[in-house]
Tab-separated table of C-alpha atoms in Angstrom:
chain	number	residue	atom	x	y	z
A	1	MET	CA	0.000	0.000	0.000
A	2	LYS	CA	1.321	3.436	-0.964
A	3	PRO	CA	1.529	5.712	2.126
A	4	ASN	CA	-0.373	8.996	2.115
A	5	GLY	CA	2.521	10.959	3.561
A	6	THR	CA	5.069	11.167	6.331
A	7	LEU	CA	3.837	11.137	9.921
A	8	ILE	CA	5.428	13.754	12.199
A	9	LEU	CA	5.498	12.890	15.909
A	10	LYS	CA	6.762	15.190	18.653
A	11	ARG	CA	8.305	14.086	21.929
A	12	SER	CA	5.125	14.137	24.010
A	13	GLU	CA	3.319	12.033	21.412
A	14	VAL	CA	6.137	9.495	21.255
A	15	ALA	CA	6.128	9.267	25.058
A	16	SER	CA	2.391	8.604	25.123
A	17	LEU	CA	2.713	5.803	22.576
A	18	LEU	CA	5.650	3.800	23.973
A	19	SER	CA	5.902	2.172	27.397
A	20	LEU	CA	9.109	0.838	28.907
A	21	GLY	CA	7.703	-2.690	29.016
A	22	GLU	CA	6.822	-2.585	25.321
A	23	CYS	CA	10.258	-1.226	24.521
A	24	ILE	CA	12.028	-4.010	26.434
A	25	GLU	CA	10.062	-6.666	24.533
A	26	ALA	CA	10.771	-4.965	21.202
A	27	VAL	CA	14.492	-4.615	21.882
A	28	GLU	CA	14.820	-8.262	22.899
A	29	GLU	CA	13.101	-9.240	19.646
A	30	ALA	CA	15.403	-6.914	17.689
A	31	PHE	CA	18.515	-8.634	19.014
A	32	ARG	CA	16.973	-12.027	18.251
A	33	LEU	CA	16.127	-11.017	14.681
A	34	HIS	CA	19.607	-9.606	14.142
A	35	GLU	CA	21.192	-12.875	15.248
A	36	GLU	CA	18.852	-14.754	12.903
A	37	ALA	CA	19.911	-12.540	9.961
A	38	GLN	CA	16.504	-10.837	9.797
A	39	SER	CA	17.961	-7.343	9.906
A	40	LEU	CA	19.541	-4.762	7.669
A	41	PRO	CA	23.000	-4.429	9.274
A	42	PRO	CA	23.491	-1.497	11.684
A	43	GLY	CA	25.955	1.284	10.947
A	44	VAL	CA	27.324	4.412	12.641
A	45	LEU	CA	28.667	7.728	11.389
A	46	GLU	CA	30.064	10.176	13.906
A	47	THR	CA	31.356	13.733	14.050
A	48	LEU	CA	32.953	14.986	17.269
A	49	THR	CA	33.271	18.639	18.282
A	50	GLU	CA	35.077	20.391	21.135
A	51	THR	CA	31.996	20.348	23.352
A	52	GLY	CA	30.026	17.330	22.125
A	53	GLY	CA	29.220	15.580	18.925
A	54	PHE	CA	26.741	14.206	16.433
A	55	HIS	CA	26.119	10.640	15.402
A	56	ILE	CA	23.977	8.897	12.848
A	57	LYS	CA	22.884	5.357	13.614
A	58	ALA	CA	20.930	3.323	11.092
A	59	ALA	CA	19.568	-0.218	10.770
A	60	GLY	CA	16.565	-2.202	9.576
A	61	LEU	CA	14.422	-5.059	10.850
A	62	LYS	CA	12.379	-7.574	8.919
A	63	LEU	CA	9.253	-7.753	11.055
A	64	ALA	CA	6.192	-9.861	10.394
A	65	GLU	CA	4.114	-7.124	8.769
A	66	ARG	CA	6.854	-5.274	6.857
A	67	THR	CA	10.516	-4.316	6.782
A	68	TYR	CA	11.363	-1.075	8.550
A	69	TYR	CA	14.540	0.966	8.277
A	70	ALA	CA	15.437	3.770	10.688
A	71	ALA	CA	18.151	6.418	10.619
A	72	LYS	CA	18.643	8.430	13.795
A	73	VAL	CA	20.581	11.683	13.946
A	74	ASN	CA	21.421	12.582	17.536
A	75	ALA	CA	23.365	15.477	19.004
A	76	ASN	CA	25.070	14.858	22.356
A	77	PHE	CA	26.300	17.914	24.264
A	78	PRO	CA	26.868	17.215	28.002
A	79	GLN	CA	26.986	20.920	28.987
A	80	ASN	CA	23.645	21.768	27.408
A	81	MET	CA	21.581	21.917	30.573
A	82	SER	CA	23.949	24.152	32.501
A	83	LYS	CA	24.654	26.476	29.554
A	84	TRP	CA	21.419	26.602	27.561
A	85	GLY	CA	18.749	24.799	29.551
A	86	LEU	CA	18.554	22.181	26.799
A	87	PRO	CA	18.643	18.363	27.013
A	88	THR	CA	22.034	16.681	26.651
A	89	ILE	CA	20.692	14.534	23.810
A	90	GLN	CA	18.477	15.908	21.026
A	91	GLY	CA	17.639	14.482	17.643
A	92	VAL	CA	15.249	12.897	15.190
A	93	ILE	CA	14.514	9.426	13.858
A	94	ALA	CA	13.507	8.940	10.244
A	95	LEU	CA	11.530	5.717	9.768
A	96	TYR	CA	11.305	4.227	6.279
A	97	ASP	CA	9.507	1.424	4.519
A	98	GLY	CA	12.289	-1.068	3.935
A	99	GLU	CA	10.809	-2.300	0.654
A	100	SER	CA	10.007	0.958	-1.151
A	101	GLY	CA	12.207	3.420	0.750
A	102	TYR	CA	9.231	5.688	1.474
A	103	PRO	CA	9.761	7.947	4.547
A	104	LEU	CA	6.959	6.786	6.827
A	105	ALA	CA	7.614	8.955	9.864
A	106	LEU	CA	9.824	11.572	11.450
A	107	LEU	CA	9.967	11.248	15.231
A	108	ASP	CA	11.628	13.131	18.052
A	109	SER	CA	14.412	10.839	19.287
A	110	ILE	CA	14.720	11.743	22.973
A	111	GLU	CA	12.127	9.360	24.440
A	112	ILE	CA	13.061	6.458	22.189
A	113	THR	CA	16.782	6.881	22.862
A	114	ALA	CA	16.238	6.942	26.619
A	115	LEU	CA	13.863	3.979	26.750
A	116	ARG	CA	15.646	1.733	24.265
A	117	THR	CA	18.963	2.255	26.096
A	118	GLY	CA	17.436	1.121	29.365
A	119	ALA	CA	15.653	-1.690	27.555
A	120	ALA	CA	18.949	-3.138	26.286
A	121	THR	CA	20.250	-3.243	29.854
A	122	ALA	CA	17.096	-5.025	31.007
A	123	VAL	CA	17.450	-7.633	28.258
A	124	ALA	CA	21.136	-8.181	28.993
A	125	ALA	CA	20.486	-8.396	32.740
A	126	LYS	CA	17.742	-10.958	32.168
A	127	TYR	CA	20.249	-13.336	30.577
A	128	LEU	CA	23.543	-12.351	32.213
A	129	ALA	CA	22.895	-11.248	35.809
A	130	ARG	CA	22.137	-13.579	38.688
A	131	PRO	CA	18.338	-14.027	38.768
A	132	ASP	CA	18.269	-13.445	42.522
A	133	SER	CA	19.889	-9.996	42.239
A	134	THR	CA	18.410	-7.541	44.743
A	135	VAL	CA	20.993	-4.737	45.112
A	136	ALA	CA	22.075	-2.382	42.325
A	137	THR	CA	24.411	0.575	41.954
A	138	ILE	CA	23.649	3.271	39.388
A	139	CYS	CA	26.622	5.428	38.360
A	140	GLY	CA	25.322	8.588	36.740
A	141	CYS	CA	22.145	10.095	38.158
A	142	GLY	CA	20.732	11.950	35.178
A	143	VAL	CA	17.742	11.079	33.008
A	144	GLN	CA	19.353	7.904	31.708
A	145	GLY	CA	20.206	6.748	35.222
A	146	ARG	CA	16.523	6.904	36.106
A	147	VAL	CA	15.551	4.909	33.031
A	148	GLN	CA	18.244	2.355	33.797
A	149	LEU	CA	16.917	1.831	37.314
A	150	LYS	CA	13.326	1.532	36.134
A	151	SER	CA	14.476	-0.983	33.527
A	152	LEU	CA	16.274	-3.114	36.120
A	153	ALA	CA	13.156	-2.976	38.294
A	154	GLN	CA	11.268	-4.659	35.445
A	155	VAL	CA	13.621	-7.643	35.661
A	156	PHE	CA	14.485	-7.989	39.360
A	157	ARG	CA	12.869	-7.586	42.768
A	158	LEU	CA	15.259	-4.862	43.834
A	159	GLU	CA	15.455	-4.171	47.548
A	160	LYS	CA	18.222	-1.586	47.698
A	161	VAL	CA	19.887	0.788	45.221
A	162	TYR	CA	22.982	2.924	45.576
A	163	ALA	CA	23.111	6.170	43.588
A	164	TYR	CA	26.536	7.545	42.658
A	165	ASP	CA	27.328	10.747	40.795
A	166	GLN	CA	30.248	13.169	40.790
A	167	VAL	CA	27.702	15.881	41.556
A	168	GLU	CA	26.416	14.902	44.995
A	169	ALA	CA	23.264	16.988	44.642
A	170	LEU	CA	22.250	14.872	41.646
A	171	SER	CA	22.632	11.592	43.509
A	172	SER	CA	20.615	12.957	46.441
A	173	LYS	CA	17.818	14.153	44.170
A	174	PHE	CA	17.900	10.851	42.282
A	175	ALA	CA	17.530	8.950	45.552
A	176	ASP	CA	14.550	11.042	46.673
A	177	VAL	CA	12.700	10.808	43.361
A	178	MET	CA	13.359	7.151	42.562
A	179	SER	CA	12.726	5.807	46.056
A	180	ALA	CA	9.345	7.544	46.026
A	181	GLU	CA	8.482	6.341	42.526
A	182	LEU	CA	9.638	2.716	42.830
A	183	LYS	CA	9.084	2.214	46.578
A	184	ILE	CA	12.663	0.946	46.881
A	185	GLU	CA	15.370	2.103	49.280
A	186	VAL	CA	17.676	4.332	47.204
A	187	ILE	CA	20.767	5.654	48.972
A	188	PRO	CA	23.090	8.380	47.627
A	189	VAL	CA	26.756	7.441	48.069
A	190	THR	CA	30.178	8.987	47.578
A	191	ASP	CA	32.162	5.788	48.217
A	192	LEU	CA	31.650	3.767	45.025
A	193	PRO	CA	33.828	0.743	45.959
A	194	ARG	CA	31.923	0.305	49.210
A	195	ALA	CA	28.572	0.393	47.387
A	196	LEU	CA	29.827	-2.166	44.883
A	197	ASP	CA	30.823	-4.498	47.703
A	198	GLU	CA	27.112	-4.976	48.371
A	199	SER	CA	25.829	-4.845	44.781
A	200	ASP	CA	24.741	-7.615	42.445
A	201	VAL	CA	24.347	-5.274	39.470
A	202	CYS	CA	26.154	-2.089	38.467
A	203	VAL	CA	25.179	0.268	35.651
A	204	THR	CA	27.508	3.023	34.451
A	205	CYS	CA	25.723	5.714	32.434
A	206	THR	CA	27.963	8.768	32.530
A	207	SER	CA	29.790	11.000	30.073
A	208	SER	CA	33.178	10.121	31.579
A	209	ARG	CA	36.275	10.266	29.384
A	210	ARG	CA	38.434	8.205	31.710
A	211	PRO	CA	37.810	4.959	33.594
A	212	PHE	CA	36.410	5.140	37.100
A	213	LEU	CA	35.153	1.553	37.547
A	214	MET	CA	38.279	-0.473	38.223
A	215	ARG	CA	38.935	-4.183	38.228
A	216	GLU	CA	39.454	-4.280	41.990
A	217	HIS	CA	36.080	-2.602	42.621
A	218	VAL	CA	33.960	-5.443	41.206
A	219	HIS	CA	33.434	-8.628	43.206
A	220	ALA	CA	32.581	-12.132	42.025
A	221	GLY	CA	29.116	-12.655	40.582
A	222	THR	CA	28.474	-9.034	39.594
A	223	PHE	CA	26.814	-8.016	36.343
A	224	VAL	CA	28.081	-4.707	34.966
A	225	ALA	CA	26.280	-2.804	32.199
A	226	ALA	CA	28.521	-0.114	30.704
A	227	ILE	CA	26.281	2.375	28.904
A	228	GLY	CA	28.152	5.652	28.667
A	229	ALA	CA	30.893	4.977	26.105
A	230	ASP	CA	29.086	5.748	22.861
A	231	ASN	CA	31.948	7.539	21.132
A	232	PRO	CA	35.696	6.831	20.981
A	233	LEU	CA	36.552	9.514	23.551
A	234	LYS	CA	34.248	8.257	26.299
A	235	GLN	CA	35.399	5.591	28.749
A	236	GLU	CA	34.006	4.258	32.027
A	237	LEU	CA	35.675	0.889	32.654
A	238	ASP	CA	39.240	-0.090	33.444
A	239	PRO	CA	40.463	-2.140	30.429
A	240	ALA	CA	41.739	-4.744	32.903
A	241	LEU	CA	38.176	-5.239	34.153
A	242	LEU	CA	37.063	-6.245	30.681
A	243	ALA	CA	40.157	-8.300	29.908
A	244	SER	CA	39.817	-10.446	33.017
A	245	ASN	CA	36.106	-11.255	32.704
A	246	LYS	CA	33.361	-12.387	30.318
A	247	VAL	CA	32.391	-9.593	27.909
A	248	VAL	CA	29.117	-9.501	25.971
A	249	VAL	CA	28.523	-6.670	23.475
A	250	ASP	CA	25.471	-5.301	21.702
A	251	VAL	CA	27.200	-5.174	18.279
A	252	LEU	CA	30.818	-6.313	18.099
A	253	GLU	CA	32.144	-4.039	15.368
A	254	GLN	CA	30.504	-0.986	16.912
A	255	CYS	CA	31.817	-1.704	20.413
A	256	ALA	CA	35.303	-2.303	19.017
A	257	ALA	CA	35.147	1.141	17.415
A	258	ILE	CA	33.496	3.306	20.079
A	259	GLY	CA	32.733	1.348	23.275
A	260	ASP	CA	34.700	0.455	26.383
A	261	LEU	CA	35.881	-2.531	24.348
A	262	HIS	CA	37.555	-0.020	22.032
A	263	HIS	CA	39.755	1.169	24.894
A	264	ALA	CA	40.638	-2.379	25.968
A	265	ILE	CA	41.698	-3.133	22.391
A	266	THR	CA	43.697	0.102	22.171
A	267	ALA	CA	45.406	-0.764	25.473
A	268	GLY	CA	46.463	-4.087	23.965
A	269	VAL	CA	44.763	-6.219	26.620
A	270	MET	CA	41.945	-7.559	24.396
A	271	GLY	CA	41.120	-8.312	20.800
A	272	LYS	CA	37.730	-8.706	19.162
A	273	SER	CA	38.173	-12.475	19.325
A	274	ASP	CA	38.287	-12.262	23.139
A	275	VAL	CA	34.659	-11.083	23.301
A	276	TYR	CA	32.411	-13.859	24.552
A	277	ALA	CA	29.344	-13.081	22.433
A	278	GLU	CA	26.976	-10.522	21.003
A	279	LEU	CA	23.771	-10.152	22.996
A	280	GLY	CA	21.697	-11.576	20.138
A	281	ALA	CA	23.530	-14.894	20.363
A	282	VAL	CA	22.683	-15.104	24.057
A	283	VAL	CA	19.041	-14.112	23.510
A	284	THR	CA	18.561	-16.854	20.894
A	285	GLY	CA	20.300	-19.456	23.056
A	286	LYS	CA	23.062	-20.057	20.524
A	287	THR	CA	25.546	-19.015	23.198
A	288	PRO	CA	24.869	-19.699	26.895
A	289	GLY	CA	24.573	-16.690	29.173
A	290	ARG	CA	25.691	-16.895	32.797
A	291	SER	CA	27.310	-20.224	33.592
A	292	SER	CA	28.072	-19.730	37.293
A	293	THR	CA	27.098	-17.553	40.230
A	294	GLU	CA	30.712	-16.433	40.651
A	295	GLU	CA	31.605	-15.087	37.223
A	296	ILE	CA	31.689	-11.365	36.513
A	297	ILE	CA	29.957	-10.449	33.251
A	298	ILE	CA	30.385	-7.127	31.482
A	299	PHE	CA	27.816	-5.856	28.969
A	300	ASP	CA	29.325	-3.221	26.684
A	301	SER	CA	26.319	-1.294	25.376
A	302	THR	CA	27.056	1.348	22.757
A	303	GLY	CA	23.445	1.636	21.578
A	304	THR	CA	22.509	0.262	18.202
A	305	ALA	CA	19.960	1.442	15.660
A	306	LEU	CA	18.420	-2.030	15.874
A	307	GLN	CA	16.933	-0.763	19.144
A	308	ASP	CA	15.786	2.473	17.536
A	309	VAL	CA	13.985	0.843	14.625
A	310	ALA	CA	12.317	-1.676	16.940
A	311	ALA	CA	10.942	1.096	19.156
A	312	ALA	CA	10.097	3.497	16.316
A	313	SER	CA	8.086	0.856	14.455
A	314	ILE	CA	5.903	0.326	17.541
A	315	VAL	CA	5.322	4.064	17.888
A	316	TYR	CA	4.431	4.375	14.214
A	317	GLN	CA	1.939	1.509	14.238
A	318	LYS	CA	0.242	2.762	17.396
A	319	ALA	CA	0.102	6.314	16.037
A	320	LEU	CA	-1.718	5.056	12.951
A	321	SER	CA	-4.412	3.481	15.111
A	322	THR	CA	-4.724	6.394	17.552
A	323	ARG	CA	-4.364	9.101	14.880
A	324	GLU	CA	-1.604	10.880	16.777
A	325	GLY	CA	0.731	13.284	15.012
A	326	ALA	CA	0.565	15.404	11.886
A	327	TRP	CA	0.947	14.417	8.235
A	328	LEU	CA	3.271	15.993	5.700
A	329	ASN	CA	3.817	15.018	2.075
A	330	LEU	CA	7.511	15.684	1.595
A	331	ALA	CA	7.338	14.996	-2.145
A	332	GLU	CA	4.957	17.894	-2.889
């Protein structure tokens, strides 16, 4: 069927059409489809500036009803809030029909980027963390930190959470807001190693450019999701932490180019062949996930457009049925 135009959806409309639970299910399916060769391979193009950068991430998925292709252009400027009162991440997602190339929709990217990033952590934790995990540490108490915690709460019966941020006021505010919302004890901390001593799961979602989570900080049995390194300059994990433990990546080539894996390779302590698996292989069961309660497993999550197209396709289909958004014929 020939589309009547391109659907334009703003942030509030996207937010109303996509729940975290739906996003987690869609992202898990996206990784499965990618492993089963039912995807158009993901790619990344990046331009860095003195204060931030831009990246384009694109991929396609062959879903039951049709093939979708999405290209996301995101700007990432960590000083935005303090300087301009703007979000750190801003951008758009262009969603296409994968058979005809018709531009089906243009969506604000902020909500999808936030939710699909947390969703990937939830999927990885489902397969790689100990199922009885009850204590988590969140490093980085911004918007993404909140999504990460809510995502973990979808997978585990969390009883206690430690909130760590270089800006103590942020960790305190995070603790107040998230403990009230999730009815979980959330404690702001300044001593990260001590918090990790008690934690089953640790998520790092910062804009750090040097490692702060060291090998000696992480005890046996911990699952670590490293989220922040989404360009070659960012780094959160000690290369020795990756080199000495099981590493699972979202997309191998992408992590080798821009993730914490990139820094381990540059340091000469790992090669791509040392990576245990891509997440899709674990989701499909082709590669086992956790094999013991004692092993430390690292998930290097650089964020792939497979997640974006999975989430955007849900938003588009729901918008068609609810008649959200505005239509524009770009070819006129």
